[in-house]
CSV table of C-alpha atoms in Angstrom, one decimal:
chain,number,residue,atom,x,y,z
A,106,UNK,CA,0.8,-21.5,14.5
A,107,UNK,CA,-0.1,-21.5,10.8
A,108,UNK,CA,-0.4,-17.9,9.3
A,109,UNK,CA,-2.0,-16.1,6.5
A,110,UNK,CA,-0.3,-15.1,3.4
A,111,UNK,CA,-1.2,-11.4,4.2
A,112,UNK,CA,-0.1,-11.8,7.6
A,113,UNK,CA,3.3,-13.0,6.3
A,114,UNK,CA,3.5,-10.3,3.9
A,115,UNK,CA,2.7,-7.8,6.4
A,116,UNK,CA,5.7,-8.9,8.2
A,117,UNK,CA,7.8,-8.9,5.4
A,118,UNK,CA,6.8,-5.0,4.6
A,119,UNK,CA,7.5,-4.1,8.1
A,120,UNK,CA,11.0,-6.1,9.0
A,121,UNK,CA,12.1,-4.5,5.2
A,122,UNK,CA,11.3,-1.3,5.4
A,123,UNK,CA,12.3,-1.3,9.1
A,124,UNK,CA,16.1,-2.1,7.2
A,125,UNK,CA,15.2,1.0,5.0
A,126,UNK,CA,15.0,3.5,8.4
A,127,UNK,CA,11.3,3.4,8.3
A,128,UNK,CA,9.0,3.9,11.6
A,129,UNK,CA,6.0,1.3,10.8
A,130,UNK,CA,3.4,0.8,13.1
A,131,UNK,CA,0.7,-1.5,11.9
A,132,UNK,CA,-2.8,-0.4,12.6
A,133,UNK,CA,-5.5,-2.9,14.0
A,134,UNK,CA,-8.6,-1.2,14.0
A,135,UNK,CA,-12.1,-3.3,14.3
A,136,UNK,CA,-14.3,0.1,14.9
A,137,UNK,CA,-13.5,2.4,11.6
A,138,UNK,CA,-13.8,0.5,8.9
A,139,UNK,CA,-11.6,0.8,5.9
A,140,UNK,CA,-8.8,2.1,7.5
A,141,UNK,CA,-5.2,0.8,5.8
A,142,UNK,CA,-2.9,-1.8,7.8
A,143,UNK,CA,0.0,0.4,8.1
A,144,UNK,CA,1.2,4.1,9.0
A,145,UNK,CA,4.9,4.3,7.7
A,146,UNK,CA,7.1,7.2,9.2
A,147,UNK,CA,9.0,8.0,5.7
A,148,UNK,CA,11.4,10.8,7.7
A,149,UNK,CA,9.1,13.8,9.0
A,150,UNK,CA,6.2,12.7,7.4
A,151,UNK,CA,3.5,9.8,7.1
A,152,UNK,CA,2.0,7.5,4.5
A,153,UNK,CA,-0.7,5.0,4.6
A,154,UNK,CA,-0.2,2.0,3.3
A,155,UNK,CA,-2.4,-0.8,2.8
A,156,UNK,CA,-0.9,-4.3,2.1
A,157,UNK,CA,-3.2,-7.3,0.0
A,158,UNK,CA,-1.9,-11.1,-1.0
A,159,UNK,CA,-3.2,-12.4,-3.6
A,160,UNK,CA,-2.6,-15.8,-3.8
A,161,UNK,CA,-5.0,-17.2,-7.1
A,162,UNK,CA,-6.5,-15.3,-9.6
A,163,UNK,CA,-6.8,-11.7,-10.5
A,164,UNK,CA,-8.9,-9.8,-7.9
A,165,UNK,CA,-7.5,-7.8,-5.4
A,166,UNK,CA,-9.6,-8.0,-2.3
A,167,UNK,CA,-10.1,-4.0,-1.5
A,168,UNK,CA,-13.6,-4.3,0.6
A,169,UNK,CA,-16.0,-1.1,-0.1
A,170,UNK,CA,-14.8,0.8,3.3
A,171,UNK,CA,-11.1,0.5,1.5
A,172,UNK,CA,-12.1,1.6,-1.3
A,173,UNK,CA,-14.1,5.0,-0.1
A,174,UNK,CA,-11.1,5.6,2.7
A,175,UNK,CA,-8.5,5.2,-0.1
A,176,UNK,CA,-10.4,7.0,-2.3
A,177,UNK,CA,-11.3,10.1,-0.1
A,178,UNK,CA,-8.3,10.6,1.2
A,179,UNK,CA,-6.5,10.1,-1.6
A,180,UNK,CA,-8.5,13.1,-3.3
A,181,UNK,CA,-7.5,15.1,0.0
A,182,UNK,CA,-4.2,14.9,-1.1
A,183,UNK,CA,-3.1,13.0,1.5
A,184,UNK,CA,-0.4,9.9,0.7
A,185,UNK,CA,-2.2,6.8,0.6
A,186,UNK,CA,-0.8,3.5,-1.2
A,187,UNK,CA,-1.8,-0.1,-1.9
A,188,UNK,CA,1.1,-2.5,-1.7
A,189,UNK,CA,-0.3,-6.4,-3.3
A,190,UNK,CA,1.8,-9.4,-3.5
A,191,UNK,CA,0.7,-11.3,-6.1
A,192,UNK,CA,1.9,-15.2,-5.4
A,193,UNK,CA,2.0,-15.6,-9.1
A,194,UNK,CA,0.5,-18.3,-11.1
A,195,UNK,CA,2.0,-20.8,-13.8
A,196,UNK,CA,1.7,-17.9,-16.4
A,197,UNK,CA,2.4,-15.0,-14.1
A,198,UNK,CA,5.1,-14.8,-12.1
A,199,UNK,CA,5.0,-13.4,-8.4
A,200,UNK,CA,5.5,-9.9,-7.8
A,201,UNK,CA,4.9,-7.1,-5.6
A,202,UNK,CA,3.0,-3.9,-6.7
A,203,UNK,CA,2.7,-0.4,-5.7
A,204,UNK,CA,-0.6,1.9,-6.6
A,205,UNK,CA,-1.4,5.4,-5.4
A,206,UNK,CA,-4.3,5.2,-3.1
A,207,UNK,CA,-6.6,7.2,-6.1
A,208,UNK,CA,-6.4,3.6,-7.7
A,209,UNK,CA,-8.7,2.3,-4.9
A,210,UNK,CA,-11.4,1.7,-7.4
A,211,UNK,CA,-9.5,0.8,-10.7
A,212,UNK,CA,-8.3,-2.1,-8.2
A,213,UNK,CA,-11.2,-3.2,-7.1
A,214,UNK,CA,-12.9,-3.5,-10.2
A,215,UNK,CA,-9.8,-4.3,-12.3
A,216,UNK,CA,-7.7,-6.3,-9.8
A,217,UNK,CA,-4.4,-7.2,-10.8
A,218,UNK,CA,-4.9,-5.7,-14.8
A,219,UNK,CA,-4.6,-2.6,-13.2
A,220,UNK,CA,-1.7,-0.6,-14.0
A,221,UNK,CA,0.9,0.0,-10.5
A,222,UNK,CA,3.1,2.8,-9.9
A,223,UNK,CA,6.0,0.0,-10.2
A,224,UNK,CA,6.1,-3.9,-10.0
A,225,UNK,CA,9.2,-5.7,-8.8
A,226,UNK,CA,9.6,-9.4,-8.6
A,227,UNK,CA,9.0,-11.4,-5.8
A,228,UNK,CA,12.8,-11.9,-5.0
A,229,UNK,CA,13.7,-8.6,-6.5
A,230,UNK,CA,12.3,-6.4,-4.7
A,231,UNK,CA,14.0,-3.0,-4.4
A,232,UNK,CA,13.0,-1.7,-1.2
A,233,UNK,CA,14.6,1.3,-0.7
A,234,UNK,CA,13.1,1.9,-4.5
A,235,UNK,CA,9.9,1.6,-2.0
A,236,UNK,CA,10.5,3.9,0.1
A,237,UNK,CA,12.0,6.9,-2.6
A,238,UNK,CA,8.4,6.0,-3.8
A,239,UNK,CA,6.4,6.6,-0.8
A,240,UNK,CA,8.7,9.4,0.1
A,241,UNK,CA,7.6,11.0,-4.0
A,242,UNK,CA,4.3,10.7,-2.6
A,243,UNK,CA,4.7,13.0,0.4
A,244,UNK,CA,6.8,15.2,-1.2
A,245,UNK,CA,4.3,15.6,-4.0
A,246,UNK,CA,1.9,16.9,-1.5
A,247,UNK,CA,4.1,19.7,0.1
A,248,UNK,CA,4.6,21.0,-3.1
A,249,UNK,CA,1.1,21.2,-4.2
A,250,UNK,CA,0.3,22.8,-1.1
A,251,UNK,CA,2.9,23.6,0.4
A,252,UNK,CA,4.6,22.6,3.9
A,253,UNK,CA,2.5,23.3,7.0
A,254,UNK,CA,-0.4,24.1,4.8
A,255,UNK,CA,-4.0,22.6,4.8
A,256,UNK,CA,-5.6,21.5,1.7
A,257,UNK,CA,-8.8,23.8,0.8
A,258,UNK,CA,-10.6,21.0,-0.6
């Protein structure tokens, strides 16, 4: 049974970050639009994390509903990230590349010129790098509100 290239990615993200002591549970949710592909148990805590492939050209295919969700969440302090394999090209070569959520909109109008928190190459990928990442993300939060605090915006 042929897949899709996000499909394979998404199994790719899960089975590694599995190997890093991860908890991923992939979401598949037709009724609230927007909502990212993954929750990833990074110890305690949780990040979202949605994956893209990009297999030709420069635009990173964040639909509206991804956007606003990335976007209003990500202003809520809560960790959000965009993960996008990028199959490369003759003059680029394939990578993977992390954003914060608050990028939602940089992406989508920018695509791939956008700026990530870190690229690795395709075959290089540094995955408990990854997860120190998404961890930085959570950990950001507690200390900008504190543990077991809500945010007040």
């Amino acid at each position: 049974m042929p897949t899709t290239p996000e499909a394979r990615f998404s199994r790719r993200v899960r089975l590694a970050l599995q190997e890093q002591g991860c908890v991923v549970e992939r979401i598949e949710n037709r009724v609230n639009l927007g909502i990212p592909d993954m929750l990833v148990g990074v110890g305690s805590k949780f990040v979202l994390l949605e994956l893209k492939a990009v297999t030709r050209g420069l635009v990173i295919g964040l639909r509206p509903h991804q956007v606003a969700f990335m976007a209003r969440h990500s202003q809520a302090g809560r960790p959000c990230f965009v993960l996008v394999h990028d199959a490369g090209s003759t003059r680029r070569p394939a990578s993977l590349s992390l954003y914060s959520g608050s990028q939602a909109l940089e992406l989508s109008e920018h695509g791939l010129r956008a700026a990530p928190i870190m690229r690795w190459p395709d075959r290089g990928v540094e995955w408990a790098a990854l997860v120190e990442l998404l961890s930085a993300g959570v950990h950001r939060l507690e200390q900008s509100i504190g543990p077991g605090k809500e945010n007040q915006t």
